[in-house]
Amino acid sequence: MIREAALVLSDGEVFEGEAIGAEPAGGITSGEVVFNTVLTGYQEVITDPSYAGQIITFTYPHIGNYGVAPADHESRRPFCRGVIVREMARRRSNWRSTDDLESFLVAQGIAGLAGVDTRRLTTHIRDSGAMPGAFGTAAESDLRTAAAAEPGTDGVDLVATVTRPESEHFTSTRDDGRPPYRVVALDFGLKATIVHHLRTISHVEVVPASTSAADVLAREPDGVFLSNGPGDPDAVAGAVDTITGLLGEVPIFGICLGHQLLASALGGETYKLPFGHHGGNHPVRNLATGAVEITSQNHNFCVADSSIPGADITHINLNDHTVEGLRCRDLPAFSVQYHPEAGPGPHDSRYLFAQFDELMAGLHPTVAGPSQGQLLGGSTNA
């Protein structure tokens, strides 16, 4: 049975559709509305903790055609507020799938909206910026009230809602004959695919975001990883103090929110982008080599260029020239804004995990980046 529903943005724009997924309390779901441009990988996107507090609009018109598979979850459950699509697939076709996408949304308590003109919605967000909104089967007046009351992600510590409550250990899968390192990963919203790649070089202990620098160092790690995560880096309680206490004590590698927090610990500044970077096709230039990598990205905030004392910018986004990577000059620490692990997305940048390996070995990591053969799809695939 079709359940008529609508999305109302905080600026008053209305988009009609039909309800899918779980039925929220009161018939209303609210959050910050963003769009993602991936063609595949919808399950990984929905289960990425970095979407906490947000409603995901998929720009690709047909979503759900290959179902869902447990092995593709990026976290223990979805943390996004909802999902908006043009058309939800009626059938799934994939030998790996165990369920269809809509049943998964229902089981996970995630509401959705289908039949939406996602091209118009995406264009509106690009023109006006990501903004709060509310969707559901409730009356339009109630949706307007909910959209106006939704705070969005600015100034909200969303990391506290997604981090693990206690530490968790993962055994290394290293198979090159070298002993694995010991890495402590601060969980600001850590994706499973990142853990997979860290395990190829080290044993990994994932610890809650609130873990102090002293507690991290007491574990005697060979390196510390700063994970991705949701929301405003300035709102993450205690993170900058922890990273400040780790700098110079142990090699550090950060991704996404971890990159922003490392920059903040170094004295840099962050700001919110108009509609963020969410997709699997962002071109990034490696400034050391001039090579262009196609990258997976998911962030609303960014590091201000020329604001990071003691560090050099290593990568830039070719769409808007924002900062995509940095490396400390005198300390063993580096980070990138994008997602080299992909999940979903291209594999051009997975060489960065090898650079972390070199940093923990006490070597100066190579800055050459991937070869042209790797960029064309060769040995970067795990």
CSV table of C-alpha atoms in Angstrom, one decimal:
chain,number,residue,atom,x,y,z
A,1,MET,CA,0.0,0.0,0.0
A,2,ILE,CA,1.4,3.4,-1.0
A,3,ARG,CA,1.8,5.8,2.0
A,4,GLU,CA,1.9,9.4,0.7
A,5,ALA,CA,4.6,11.4,2.3
A,6,ALA,CA,6.6,14.6,1.8
A,7,LEU,CA,9.9,16.3,2.6
A,8,VAL,CA,9.9,19.9,3.9
A,9,LEU,CA,13.2,21.8,4.1
A,10,SER,CA,13.8,24.5,6.6
A,11,ASP,CA,13.6,27.2,3.9
A,12,GLY,CA,10.0,26.0,3.0
A,13,GLU,CA,10.7,24.0,-0.1
A,14,VAL,CA,8.4,20.9,-0.4
A,15,PHE,CA,9.1,17.6,-2.2
A,16,GLU,CA,6.4,15.0,-2.5
A,17,GLY,CA,6.9,11.2,-2.5
A,18,GLU,CA,5.9,8.0,-0.8
A,19,ALA,CA,7.1,6.6,2.5
A,20,ILE,CA,9.4,3.6,2.6
A,21,GLY,CA,11.3,1.8,5.3
A,22,ALA,CA,10.4,2.1,9.0
A,23,GLU,CA,7.5,4.2,10.2
A,24,PRO,CA,8.9,6.9,12.6
A,25,ALA,CA,7.2,8.0,15.8
A,26,GLY,CA,4.6,10.6,14.9
A,27,GLY,CA,5.2,10.1,11.2
A,28,ILE,CA,8.2,12.5,11.2
A,29,THR,CA,11.9,12.1,10.6
A,30,SER,CA,14.2,15.2,10.8
A,31,GLY,CA,17.9,15.8,10.2
A,32,GLU,CA,20.3,17.7,8.0
A,33,VAL,CA,19.6,16.9,4.3
A,34,VAL,CA,22.7,16.1,2.1
A,35,PHE,CA,23.2,14.3,-1.2
A,36,ASN,CA,25.6,11.5,-2.2
A,37,THR,CA,26.7,10.9,-5.8
A,38,VAL,CA,27.8,7.2,-5.6
A,39,LEU,CA,26.4,4.9,-8.3
A,40,THR,CA,26.8,1.8,-6.1
A,41,GLY,CA,27.6,1.1,-2.5
A,42,TYR,CA,24.4,2.4,-1.0
A,43,GLN,CA,24.6,-0.1,1.9
A,44,GLU,CA,28.1,1.1,2.9
A,45,VAL,CA,26.9,4.7,2.7
A,46,ILE,CA,23.8,4.1,4.9
A,47,THR,CA,25.9,2.2,7.5
A,48,ASP,CA,28.7,4.8,7.6
A,49,PRO,CA,28.7,6.4,11.1
A,50,SER,CA,29.8,9.8,9.5
A,51,TYR,CA,26.1,10.3,8.5
A,52,ALA,CA,24.9,10.6,12.0
A,53,GLY,CA,22.3,13.4,12.2
A,54,GLN,CA,21.8,13.5,8.4
A,55,ILE,CA,19.2,12.5,5.9
A,56,ILE,CA,21.0,11.0,2.8
A,57,THR,CA,19.7,11.8,-0.7
A,58,PHE,CA,21.0,9.5,-3.4
A,59,THR,CA,21.5,11.2,-6.7
A,60,TYR,CA,21.6,7.9,-8.6
A,61,PRO,CA,18.0,7.3,-9.6
A,62,HIS,CA,17.7,3.5,-9.0
A,63,ILE,CA,18.7,2.3,-5.5
A,64,GLY,CA,18.5,-1.2,-4.0
A,65,ASN,CA,18.8,-3.4,-7.1
A,66,TYR,CA,21.4,-5.8,-5.6
A,67,GLY,CA,20.0,-6.0,-2.1
A,68,VAL,CA,22.1,-6.0,1.1
A,69,ALA,CA,24.7,-8.3,2.5
A,70,PRO,CA,26.0,-8.4,6.1
A,71,ALA,CA,29.6,-8.4,5.0
A,72,ASP,CA,29.1,-4.9,3.5
A,73,HIS,CA,28.1,-3.2,6.8
A,74,GLU,CA,30.5,-0.4,7.8
A,75,SER,CA,29.3,-0.3,11.4
A,76,ARG,CA,27.2,-2.1,13.9
A,77,ARG,CA,24.1,-0.3,12.7
A,78,PRO,CA,23.1,2.8,10.6
A,79,PHE,CA,23.3,6.1,12.4
A,80,CYS,CA,21.8,8.2,9.6
A,81,ARG,CA,18.4,9.8,10.2
A,82,GLY,CA,16.8,8.7,6.9
A,83,VAL,CA,17.2,7.9,3.2
A,84,ILE,CA,15.7,9.7,0.1
A,85,VAL,CA,15.7,8.0,-3.3
A,86,ARG,CA,14.1,8.5,-6.7
A,87,GLU,CA,13.1,4.9,-7.1
A,88,MET,CA,13.5,1.9,-4.7
A,89,ALA,CA,14.1,-1.4,-6.5
A,90,ARG,CA,11.2,-3.8,-6.3
A,91,ARG,CA,13.5,-6.9,-6.7
A,92,ARG,CA,17.0,-7.6,-5.7
A,93,SER,CA,19.5,-9.6,-7.9
A,94,ASN,CA,22.8,-10.6,-6.3
A,95,TRP,CA,24.0,-14.0,-5.1
A,96,ARG,CA,25.5,-12.4,-2.0
A,97,SER,CA,22.4,-10.6,-0.8
A,98,THR,CA,20.5,-11.9,2.1
A,99,ASP,CA,17.7,-9.3,2.1
A,100,ASP,CA,16.3,-6.4,0.1
A,101,LEU,CA,17.1,-2.8,1.0
A,102,GLU,CA,13.6,-1.7,2.2
A,103,SER,CA,13.4,-4.7,4.6
A,104,PHE,CA,16.8,-3.8,5.9
A,105,LEU,CA,15.6,-0.2,6.5
A,106,VAL,CA,12.6,-1.5,8.4
A,107,ALA,CA,14.7,-3.9,10.5
A,108,GLN,CA,17.1,-1.1,11.4
A,109,GLY,CA,14.4,1.5,12.2
A,110,ILE,CA,15.4,3.8,9.3
A,111,ALA,CA,12.7,5.8,7.6
A,112,GLY,CA,12.8,6.6,3.9
A,113,LEU,CA,11.2,8.6,1.1
A,114,ALA,CA,10.9,7.4,-2.5
A,115,GLY,CA,9.5,8.9,-5.7
A,116,VAL,CA,11.2,12.2,-5.0
A,117,ASP,CA,12.5,14.4,-7.8
A,118,THR,CA,16.1,14.0,-6.5
A,119,ARG,CA,17.6,16.0,-9.3
A,120,ARG,CA,15.6,19.1,-8.2
A,121,LEU,CA,16.4,18.4,-4.6
A,122,THR,CA,20.1,18.0,-5.3
A,123,THR,CA,20.1,21.2,-7.4
A,124,HIS,CA,18.4,23.1,-4.6
A,125,ILE,CA,20.9,21.9,-2.0
A,126,ARG,CA,23.8,22.9,-4.3
A,127,ASP,CA,22.3,26.3,-4.7
A,128,SER,CA,21.2,26.9,-1.1
A,129,GLY,CA,23.5,24.6,0.9
A,130,ALA,CA,22.8,21.6,3.1
A,131,MET,CA,20.0,22.4,5.5
A,132,PRO,CA,17.7,20.9,8.1
A,133,GLY,CA,14.6,19.2,6.9
A,134,ALA,CA,11.8,16.8,8.0
A,135,PHE,CA,10.0,14.1,6.0
A,136,GLY,CA,7.2,11.6,6.7
A,137,THR,CA,3.5,11.0,6.5
A,138,ALA,CA,2.5,13.7,9.0
A,139,ALA,CA,0.7,16.8,7.9
A,140,GLU,CA,2.8,19.4,6.0
A,141,SER,CA,2.3,21.9,8.8
A,142,ASP,CA,3.8,19.5,11.3
A,143,LEU,CA,6.7,18.7,9.0
A,144,ARG,CA,7.4,22.5,8.7
A,145,THR,CA,7.5,22.8,12.4
A,146,ALA,CA,9.9,19.9,12.7
A,147,ALA,CA,12.2,21.2,10.0
A,148,ALA,CA,12.3,24.6,11.7
A,149,ALA,CA,13.2,22.9,15.0
A,150,GLU,CA,15.9,20.6,13.7
A,151,PRO,CA,19.3,21.9,14.8
A,152,GLY,CA,21.4,20.3,12.1
A,153,THR,CA,25.0,19.3,12.8
A,154,ASP,CA,26.7,22.6,13.6
A,155,GLY,CA,28.0,22.7,17.2
A,156,VAL,CA,26.7,19.2,18.0
A,157,ASP,CA,29.0,16.4,19.4
A,158,LEU,CA,27.7,13.6,17.2
A,159,VAL,CA,30.8,11.5,17.8
A,160,ALA,CA,29.5,10.7,21.3
A,161,THR,CA,26.5,9.0,19.7
A,162,VAL,CA,28.5,6.7,17.4
A,163,THR,CA,31.7,5.8,19.2
A,164,ARG,CA,32.2,2.3,20.8
A,165,PRO,CA,31.4,2.2,24.5
A,166,GLU,CA,34.5,0.0,25.2
A,167,SER,CA,37.7,-1.1,23.4
A,168,GLU,CA,37.8,-3.9,20.9
A,169,HIS,CA,40.7,-5.9,19.5
A,170,PHE,CA,41.4,-7.0,15.9
A,171,THR,CA,44.2,-9.5,15.1
A,172,SER,CA,46.5,-8.6,12.2
A,173,THR,CA,46.3,-10.4,8.9
A,174,ARG,CA,49.8,-9.3,7.8
A,175,ASP,CA,51.3,-11.9,5.5
A,176,ASP,CA,54.5,-10.4,4.1
A,177,GLY,CA,56.8,-12.1,6.7
A,178,ARG,CA,57.2,-8.9,8.8
A,179,PRO,CA,55.9,-8.8,12.4
A,180,PRO,CA,52.7,-6.7,12.7
A,181,TYR,CA,52.7,-3.4,14.5
A,182,ARG,CA,50.3,-2.4,17.3
A,183,VAL,CA,47.9,0.4,16.4
A,184,VAL,CA,45.5,2.1,18.7
A,185,ALA,CA,42.5,3.5,16.7
A,186,LEU,CA,40.5,6.3,18.2
A,187,ASP,CA,36.9,5.6,17.3
A,188,PHE,CA,35.2,8.8,16.2
A,189,GLY,CA,32.9,6.8,13.9
A,190,LEU,CA,35.3,4.2,12.5
A,191,LYS,CA,34.4,2.3,9.3
A,192,ALA,CA,34.9,-1.5,9.1
A,193,THR,CA,36.8,-1.2,5.8
A,194,ILE,CA,39.4,1.0,7.5
A,195,VAL,CA,39.9,-1.7,10.2
A,196,HIS,CA,40.3,-4.2,7.4
A,197,HIS,CA,43.2,-2.2,5.9
A,198,LEU,CA,44.9,-1.4,9.2
A,199,ARG,CA,44.9,-5.1,10.0
A,200,THR,CA,47.1,-5.8,6.9
A,201,ILE,CA,49.9,-4.0,8.7
A,202,SER,CA,49.1,-4.3,12.4
A,203,HIS,CA,47.1,-5.6,15.3
A,204,VAL,CA,44.4,-3.0,16.0
A,205,GLU,CA,42.8,-1.9,19.3
A,206,VAL,CA,39.9,0.3,18.7
A,207,VAL,CA,39.2,2.6,21.7
A,208,PRO,CA,36.3,5.0,22.6
A,209,ALA,CA,36.7,8.6,21.4
A,210,SER,CA,36.9,9.7,25.0
A,211,THR,CA,40.1,7.8,25.7
A,212,SER,CA,42.9,10.1,27.0
A,213,ALA,CA,46.3,10.4,25.6
A,214,ALA,CA,47.8,8.9,28.7
A,215,ASP,CA,45.5,5.8,28.3
A,216,VAL,CA,46.5,5.5,24.7
A,217,LEU,CA,50.2,5.7,25.4
A,218,ALA,CA,49.9,3.2,28.2
A,219,ARG,CA,49.0,0.6,25.6
A,220,GLU,CA,52.4,1.2,24.1
A,221,PRO,CA,51.3,1.5,20.5
A,222,ASP,CA,53.6,1.7,17.5
A,223,GLY,CA,51.1,4.1,15.9
A,224,VAL,CA,47.8,5.9,16.5
A,225,PHE,CA,45.0,6.1,14.0
A,226,LEU,CA,42.4,9.0,14.1
A,227,SER,CA,39.2,7.8,12.4
A,228,ASN,CA,36.5,9.3,10.4
A,229,GLY,CA,33.3,10.4,12.1
A,230,PRO,CA,30.3,12.7,11.9
A,231,GLY,CA,29.7,16.4,12.4
A,232,ASP,CA,31.5,19.4,13.6
A,233,PRO,CA,35.1,18.9,14.7
A,234,ASP,CA,35.0,21.8,17.1
A,235,ALA,CA,32.2,20.0,19.0
A,236,VAL,CA,34.1,16.8,19.7
A,237,ALA,CA,34.7,16.9,23.4
A,238,GLY,CA,38.3,16.3,24.5
A,239,ALA,CA,39.6,15.1,21.1
A,240,VAL,CA,42.0,18.0,20.4
A,241,ASP,CA,43.5,17.7,23.9
A,242,THR,CA,44.0,13.9,23.4
A,243,ILE,CA,45.7,14.4,20.0
A,244,THR,CA,47.9,17.2,21.3
A,245,GLY,CA,49.1,14.8,24.0
A,246,LEU,CA,50.0,12.2,21.3
A,247,LEU,CA,51.8,14.5,18.9
A,248,GLY,CA,55.5,13.7,19.0
A,249,GLU,CA,55.0,10.6,21.1
A,250,VAL,CA,53.9,8.2,18.5
A,251,PRO,CA,53.3,8.2,14.7
A,252,ILE,CA,49.8,9.4,13.7
A,253,PHE,CA,47.6,8.8,10.7
A,254,GLY,CA,44.2,10.5,10.4
A,255,ILE,CA,41.3,10.2,7.9
A,256,CYS,CA,38.3,12.6,7.4
A,257,LEU,CA,37.2,13.8,10.8
A,258,GLY,CA,40.6,12.6,12.1
A,259,HIS,CA,42.3,14.9,9.6
A,260,GLN,CA,40.2,17.8,10.8
A,261,LEU,CA,41.0,17.1,14.4
A,262,LEU,CA,44.7,16.7,13.7
A,263,ALA,CA,44.7,20.1,12.0
A,264,SER,CA,43.0,21.6,15.0
A,265,ALA,CA,45.5,20.1,17.4
A,266,LEU,CA,48.2,21.7,15.2
A,267,GLY,CA,46.6,25.1,15.5
A,268,GLY,CA,44.6,25.0,12.3
A,269,GLU,CA,41.0,26.1,11.7
A,270,THR,CA,38.0,24.3,10.2
A,271,TYR,CA,34.9,25.6,8.6
A,272,LYS,CA,31.7,24.2,7.1
A,273,LEU,CA,31.3,23.7,3.4
A,274,PRO,CA,28.1,24.8,1.7
A,275,PHE,CA,26.9,21.3,0.9
A,276,GLY,CA,29.9,19.1,1.7
A,277,HIS,CA,31.6,16.4,-0.3
A,278,HIS,CA,29.7,13.1,-0.4
A,279,GLY,CA,30.4,10.7,-3.2
A,280,GLY,CA,32.9,8.3,-4.9
A,281,ASN,CA,34.2,10.5,-7.7
A,282,HIS,CA,36.1,13.5,-6.3
A,283,PRO,CA,39.4,14.3,-8.1
A,284,VAL,CA,42.3,15.0,-5.7
A,285,ARG,CA,45.8,16.1,-6.8
A,286,ASN,CA,48.9,14.8,-5.0
A,287,LEU,CA,51.0,18.0,-4.8
A,288,ALA,CA,54.3,16.0,-4.5
A,289,THR,CA,53.8,14.3,-7.9
A,290,GLY,CA,51.0,16.0,-9.7
A,291,ALA,CA,49.1,12.7,-10.0
A,292,VAL,CA,45.3,12.9,-9.8
A,293,GLU,CA,43.5,10.3,-7.6
A,294,ILE,CA,39.8,9.7,-7.8
A,295,THR,CA,38.6,9.5,-4.3
A,296,SER,CA,35.7,8.6,-2.0
A,297,GLN,CA,34.6,11.5,0.3
A,298,ASN,CA,32.1,12.1,3.0
A,299,HIS,CA,32.4,15.3,5.0
A,300,ASN,CA,30.7,18.6,5.6
A,301,PHE,CA,33.6,20.4,7.3
A,302,CYS,CA,37.0,21.3,6.0
A,303,VAL,CA,40.4,22.5,7.1
A,304,ALA,CA,41.2,26.1,6.2
A,305,ASP,CA,44.3,26.4,3.9
A,306,SER,CA,47.3,28.3,5.2
A,307,SER,CA,46.1,27.9,8.7
A,308,ILE,CA,48.2,24.9,9.9
A,309,PRO,CA,51.5,25.9,11.5
A,310,GLY,CA,54.3,23.3,11.2
A,311,ALA,CA,52.5,21.3,8.4
A,312,ASP,CA,52.5,21.2,4.7
A,313,ILE,CA,49.4,20.7,2.5
A,314,THR,CA,49.9,17.4,0.5
A,315,HIS,CA,46.7,17.1,-1.5
A,316,ILE,CA,44.0,19.4,-2.8
A,317,ASN,CA,40.5,18.9,-4.2
A,318,LEU,CA,40.4,19.8,-7.9
A,319,ASN,CA,36.6,20.6,-7.8
A,320,ASP,CA,36.9,23.5,-5.2
A,321,HIS,CA,40.6,23.5,-4.3
A,322,THR,CA,40.0,22.7,-0.6
A,323,VAL,CA,42.6,21.0,1.6
A,324,GLU,CA,42.6,17.2,1.2
A,325,GLY,CA,45.8,16.2,3.0
A,326,LEU,CA,48.6,17.5,5.3
A,327,ARG,CA,51.9,16.3,6.7
A,328,CYS,CA,53.7,17.6,9.7
A,329,ARG,CA,57.2,18.9,9.0
A,330,ASP,CA,58.9,17.9,12.3
A,331,LEU,CA,56.5,15.3,13.8
A,332,PRO,CA,55.6,11.8,12.5
A,333,ALA,CA,52.0,12.7,11.6
A,334,PHE,CA,49.9,13.0,8.4
A,335,SER,CA,46.3,12.9,7.4
A,336,VAL,CA,43.9,13.1,4.5
A,337,GLN,CA,40.4,14.5,4.2
A,338,TYR,CA,39.1,11.8,1.8
A,339,HIS,CA,38.7,8.0,2.3
A,340,PRO,CA,41.6,6.0,1.0
A,341,GLU,CA,40.0,2.8,2.1
A,342,ALA,CA,37.0,3.5,-0.1
A,343,GLY,CA,34.1,1.3,0.9
A,344,PRO,CA,32.5,2.3,-1.4
A,345,GLY,CA,34.6,4.0,-4.0
A,346,PRO,CA,37.8,3.8,-6.0
A,347,HIS,CA,41.1,2.3,-4.7
A,348,ASP,CA,43.5,4.9,-6.0
A,349,SER,CA,44.6,6.1,-2.6
A,350,ARG,CA,45.1,2.9,-0.6
A,351,TYR,CA,48.9,3.4,-0.8
A,352,LEU,CA,48.5,5.7,2.2
A,353,PHE,CA,48.2,2.7,4.5
A,354,ALA,CA,51.7,1.6,3.3
A,355,GLN,CA,52.9,5.1,4.1
A,356,PHE,CA,51.6,4.7,7.7
A,357,ASP,CA,53.5,1.4,7.8
A,358,GLU,CA,56.7,3.2,6.8
A,359,LEU,CA,56.1,5.9,9.3
A,360,MET,CA,55.8,3.3,12.1
A,361,ALA,CA,59.0,1.7,10.9
A,362,GLY,CA,60.8,4.9,11.5
A,363,LEU,CA,61.3,5.6,7.9
A,364,HIS,CA,60.4,8.8,6.1
A,365,PRO,CA,57.4,7.8,4.1
A,366,THR,CA,57.6,8.0,0.3
A,367,VAL,CA,55.5,10.8,-1.0
A,368,ALA,CA,55.4,9.6,-4.6
A,369,GLY,CA,52.0,8.1,-4.1
A,370,PRO,CA,50.5,5.6,-6.6
A,371,SER,CA,52.1,4.7,-9.9
A,372,GLN,CA,50.1,5.4,-13.1
A,373,GLY,CA,49.5,1.6,-13.3
A,374,GLN,CA,48.0,1.6,-9.8
A,375,LEU,CA,45.8,4.5,-10.7
A,376,LEU,CA,44.6,2.5,-13.7
A,377,GLY,CA,43.4,-0.2,-11.4
A,378,GLY,CA,46.4,-2.5,-10.7
A,379,SER,CA,48.0,-3.3,-7.4
A,380,THR,CA,46.0,-0.9,-5.3
A,381,ASN,CA,43.1,-3.3,-5.0
A,382,ALA,CA,43.1,-5.2,-1.8
